[in-house]
GROMACS .gro file of C-alpha atoms in nm:
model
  143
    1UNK     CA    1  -8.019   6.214   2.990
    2UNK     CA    2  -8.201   6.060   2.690
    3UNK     CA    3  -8.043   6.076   2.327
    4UNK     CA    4  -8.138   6.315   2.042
    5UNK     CA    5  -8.340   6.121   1.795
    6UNK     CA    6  -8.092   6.126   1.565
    7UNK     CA    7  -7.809   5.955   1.731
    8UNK     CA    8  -8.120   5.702   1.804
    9UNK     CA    9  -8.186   5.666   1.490
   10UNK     CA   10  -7.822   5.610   1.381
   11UNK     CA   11  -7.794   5.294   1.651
   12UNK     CA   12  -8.134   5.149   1.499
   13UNK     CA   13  -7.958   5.160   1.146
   14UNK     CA   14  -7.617   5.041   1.273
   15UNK     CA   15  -7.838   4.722   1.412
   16UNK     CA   16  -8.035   4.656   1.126
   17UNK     CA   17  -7.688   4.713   0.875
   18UNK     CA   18  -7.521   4.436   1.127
   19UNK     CA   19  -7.868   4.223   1.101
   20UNK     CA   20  -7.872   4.226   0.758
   21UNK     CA   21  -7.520   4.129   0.682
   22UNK     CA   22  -7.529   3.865   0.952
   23UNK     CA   23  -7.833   3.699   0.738
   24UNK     CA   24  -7.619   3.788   0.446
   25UNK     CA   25  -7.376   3.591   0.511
   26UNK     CA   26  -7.530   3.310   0.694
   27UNK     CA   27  -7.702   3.262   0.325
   28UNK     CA   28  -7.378   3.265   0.180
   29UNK     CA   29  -7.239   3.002   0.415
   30UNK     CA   30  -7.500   2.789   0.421
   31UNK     CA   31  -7.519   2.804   0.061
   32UNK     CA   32  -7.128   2.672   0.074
   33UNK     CA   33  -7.176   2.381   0.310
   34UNK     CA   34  -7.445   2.202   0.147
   35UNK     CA   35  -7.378   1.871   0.030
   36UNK     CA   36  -7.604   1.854  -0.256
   37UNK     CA   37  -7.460   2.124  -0.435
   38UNK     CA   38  -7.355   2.016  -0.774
   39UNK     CA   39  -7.181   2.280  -0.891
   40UNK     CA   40  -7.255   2.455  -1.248
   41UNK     CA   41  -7.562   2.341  -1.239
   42UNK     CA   42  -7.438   1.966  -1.353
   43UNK     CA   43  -7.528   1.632  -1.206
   44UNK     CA   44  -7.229   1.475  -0.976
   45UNK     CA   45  -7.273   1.165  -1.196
   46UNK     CA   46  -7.351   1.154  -1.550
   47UNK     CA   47  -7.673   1.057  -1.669
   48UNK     CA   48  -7.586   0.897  -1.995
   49UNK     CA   49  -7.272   0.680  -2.108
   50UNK     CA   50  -6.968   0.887  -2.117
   51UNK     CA   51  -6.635   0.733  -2.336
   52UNK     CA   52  -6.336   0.875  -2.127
   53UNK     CA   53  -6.062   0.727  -2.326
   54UNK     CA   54  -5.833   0.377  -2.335
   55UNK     CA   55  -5.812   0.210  -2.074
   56UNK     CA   56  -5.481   0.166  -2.079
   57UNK     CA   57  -5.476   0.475  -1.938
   58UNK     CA   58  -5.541   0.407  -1.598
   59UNK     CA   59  -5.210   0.226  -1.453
   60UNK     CA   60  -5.317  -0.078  -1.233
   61UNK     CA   61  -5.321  -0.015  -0.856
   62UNK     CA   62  -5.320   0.333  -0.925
   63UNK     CA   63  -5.616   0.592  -1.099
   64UNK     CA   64  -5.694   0.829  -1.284
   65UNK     CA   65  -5.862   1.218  -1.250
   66UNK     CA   66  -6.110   1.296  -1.546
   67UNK     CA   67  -6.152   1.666  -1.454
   68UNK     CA   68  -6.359   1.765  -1.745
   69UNK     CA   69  -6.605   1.489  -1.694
   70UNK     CA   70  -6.567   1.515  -1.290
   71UNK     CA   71  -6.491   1.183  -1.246
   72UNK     CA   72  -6.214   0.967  -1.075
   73UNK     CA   73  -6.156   0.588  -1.241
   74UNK     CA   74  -5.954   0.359  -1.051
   75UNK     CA   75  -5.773  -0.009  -1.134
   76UNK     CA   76  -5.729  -0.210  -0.862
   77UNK     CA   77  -5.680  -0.498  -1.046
   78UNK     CA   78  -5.607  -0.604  -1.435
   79UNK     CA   79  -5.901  -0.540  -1.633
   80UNK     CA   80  -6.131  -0.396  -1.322
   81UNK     CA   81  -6.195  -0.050  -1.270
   82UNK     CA   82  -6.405   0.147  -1.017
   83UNK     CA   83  -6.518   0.502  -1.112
   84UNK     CA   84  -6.638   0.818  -0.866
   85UNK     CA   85  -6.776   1.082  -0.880
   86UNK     CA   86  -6.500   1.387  -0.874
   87UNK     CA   87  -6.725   1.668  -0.722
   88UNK     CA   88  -6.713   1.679  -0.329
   89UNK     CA   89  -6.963   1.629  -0.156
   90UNK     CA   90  -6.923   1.899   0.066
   91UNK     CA   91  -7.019   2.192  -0.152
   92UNK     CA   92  -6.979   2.089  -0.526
   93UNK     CA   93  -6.622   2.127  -0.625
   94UNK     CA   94  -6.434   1.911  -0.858
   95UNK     CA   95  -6.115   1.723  -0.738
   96UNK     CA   96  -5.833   1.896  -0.890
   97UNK     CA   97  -5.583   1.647  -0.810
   98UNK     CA   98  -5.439   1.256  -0.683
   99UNK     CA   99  -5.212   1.224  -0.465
  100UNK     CA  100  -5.077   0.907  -0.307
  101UNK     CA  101  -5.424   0.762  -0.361
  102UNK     CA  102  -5.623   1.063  -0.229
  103UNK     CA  103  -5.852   1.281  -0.458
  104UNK     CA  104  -5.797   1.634  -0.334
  105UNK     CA  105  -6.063   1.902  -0.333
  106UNK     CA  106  -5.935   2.220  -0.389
  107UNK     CA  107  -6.226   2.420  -0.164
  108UNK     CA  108  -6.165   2.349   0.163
  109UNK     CA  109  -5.962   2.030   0.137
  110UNK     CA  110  -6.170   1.763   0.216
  111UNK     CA  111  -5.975   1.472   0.106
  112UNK     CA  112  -6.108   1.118  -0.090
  113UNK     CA  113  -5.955   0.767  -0.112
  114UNK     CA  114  -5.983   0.725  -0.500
  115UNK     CA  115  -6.011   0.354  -0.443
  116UNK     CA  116  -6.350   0.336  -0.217
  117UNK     CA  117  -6.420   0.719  -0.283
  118UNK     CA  118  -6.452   0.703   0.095
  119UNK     CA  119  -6.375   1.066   0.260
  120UNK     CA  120  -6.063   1.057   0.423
  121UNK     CA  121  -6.047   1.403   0.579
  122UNK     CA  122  -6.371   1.643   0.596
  123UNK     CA  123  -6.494   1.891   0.591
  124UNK     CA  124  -6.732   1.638   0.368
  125UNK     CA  125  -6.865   1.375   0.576
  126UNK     CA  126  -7.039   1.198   0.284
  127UNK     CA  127  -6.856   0.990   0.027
  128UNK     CA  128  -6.788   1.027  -0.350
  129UNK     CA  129  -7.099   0.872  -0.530
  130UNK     CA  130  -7.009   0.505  -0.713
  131UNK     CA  131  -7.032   0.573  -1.126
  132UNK     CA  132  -7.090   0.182  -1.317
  133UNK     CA  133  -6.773   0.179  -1.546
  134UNK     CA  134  -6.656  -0.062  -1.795
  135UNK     CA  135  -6.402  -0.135  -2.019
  136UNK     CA  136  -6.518  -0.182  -2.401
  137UNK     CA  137  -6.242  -0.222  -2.695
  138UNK     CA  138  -6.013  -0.071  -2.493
  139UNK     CA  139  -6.177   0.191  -2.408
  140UNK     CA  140  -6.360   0.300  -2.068
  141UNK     CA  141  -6.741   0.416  -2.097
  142UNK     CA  142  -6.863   0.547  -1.767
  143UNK     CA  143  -7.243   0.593  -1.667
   0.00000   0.00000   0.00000
């Protein structure tokens, strides 16, 4: 028994719908996982000198999260600090948090050591880029 052409036809479309969304969303995911994926269209590091504020600010041993200039500054020592990029390398998001050391992505929570900007837990395999940083007046000036 053969089927009508129209309950052919419906199968073709059913295959092609399940094609199409499978491409779909391949696309999507692939556009997720990529690691050079800034996010908003903004560089991961800055391109010019950024002033992020006194220096003071960063306790020593310890660092701190500059969100709105995605960028982590650590102080491992008096008078030395180490800054990061804050966007993960896995698909572009910014660190929300710090936690016992560890820069948190919010994404898919690929985890950072804030100190090294080495990635502690994937899904990111890659770690945060190095940003020059130094302390002028009291103040830090990243980029």
């Amino acid at each position: 028994m053969s089927a009508s052409p129209s309950s052919a036809r419906r199968t073709v479309l059913k295959g092609a719908a399940a094609l199409a969304g499978a491409a779909g969303a391949g696309s999507t995911l692939a556009a997720c996982s990529t690691g050079s994926n800034s996010g908003a269209g903004s560089p991961p590091v800055p391109e010019e000198p950024v002033e992020l504020g006194a220096a003071a600010e960063v306790p020593v041993g310890g660092a701190k999260l500059y969100r709105e200039r995605k960028l982590i500054v650590s102080c491992p020592a008096e008078g030395q600090y180490k800054a990061f990029s804050a966007q993960c390398t896995h698909a572009g998001c910014v660190l929300d948090k710090i936690v016992e050391g560890e820069g948190n992505c919010p994404c898919h929570g690929s985890r950072f050591d804030v100190a090294t900007g080495k990635v502690l837990r994937g899904p990111a395999t890659d770690p945060l880029p190095a940003v020059p940083v130094k302390a002028e007046n009291g103040k830090l000036v990243a980029g």
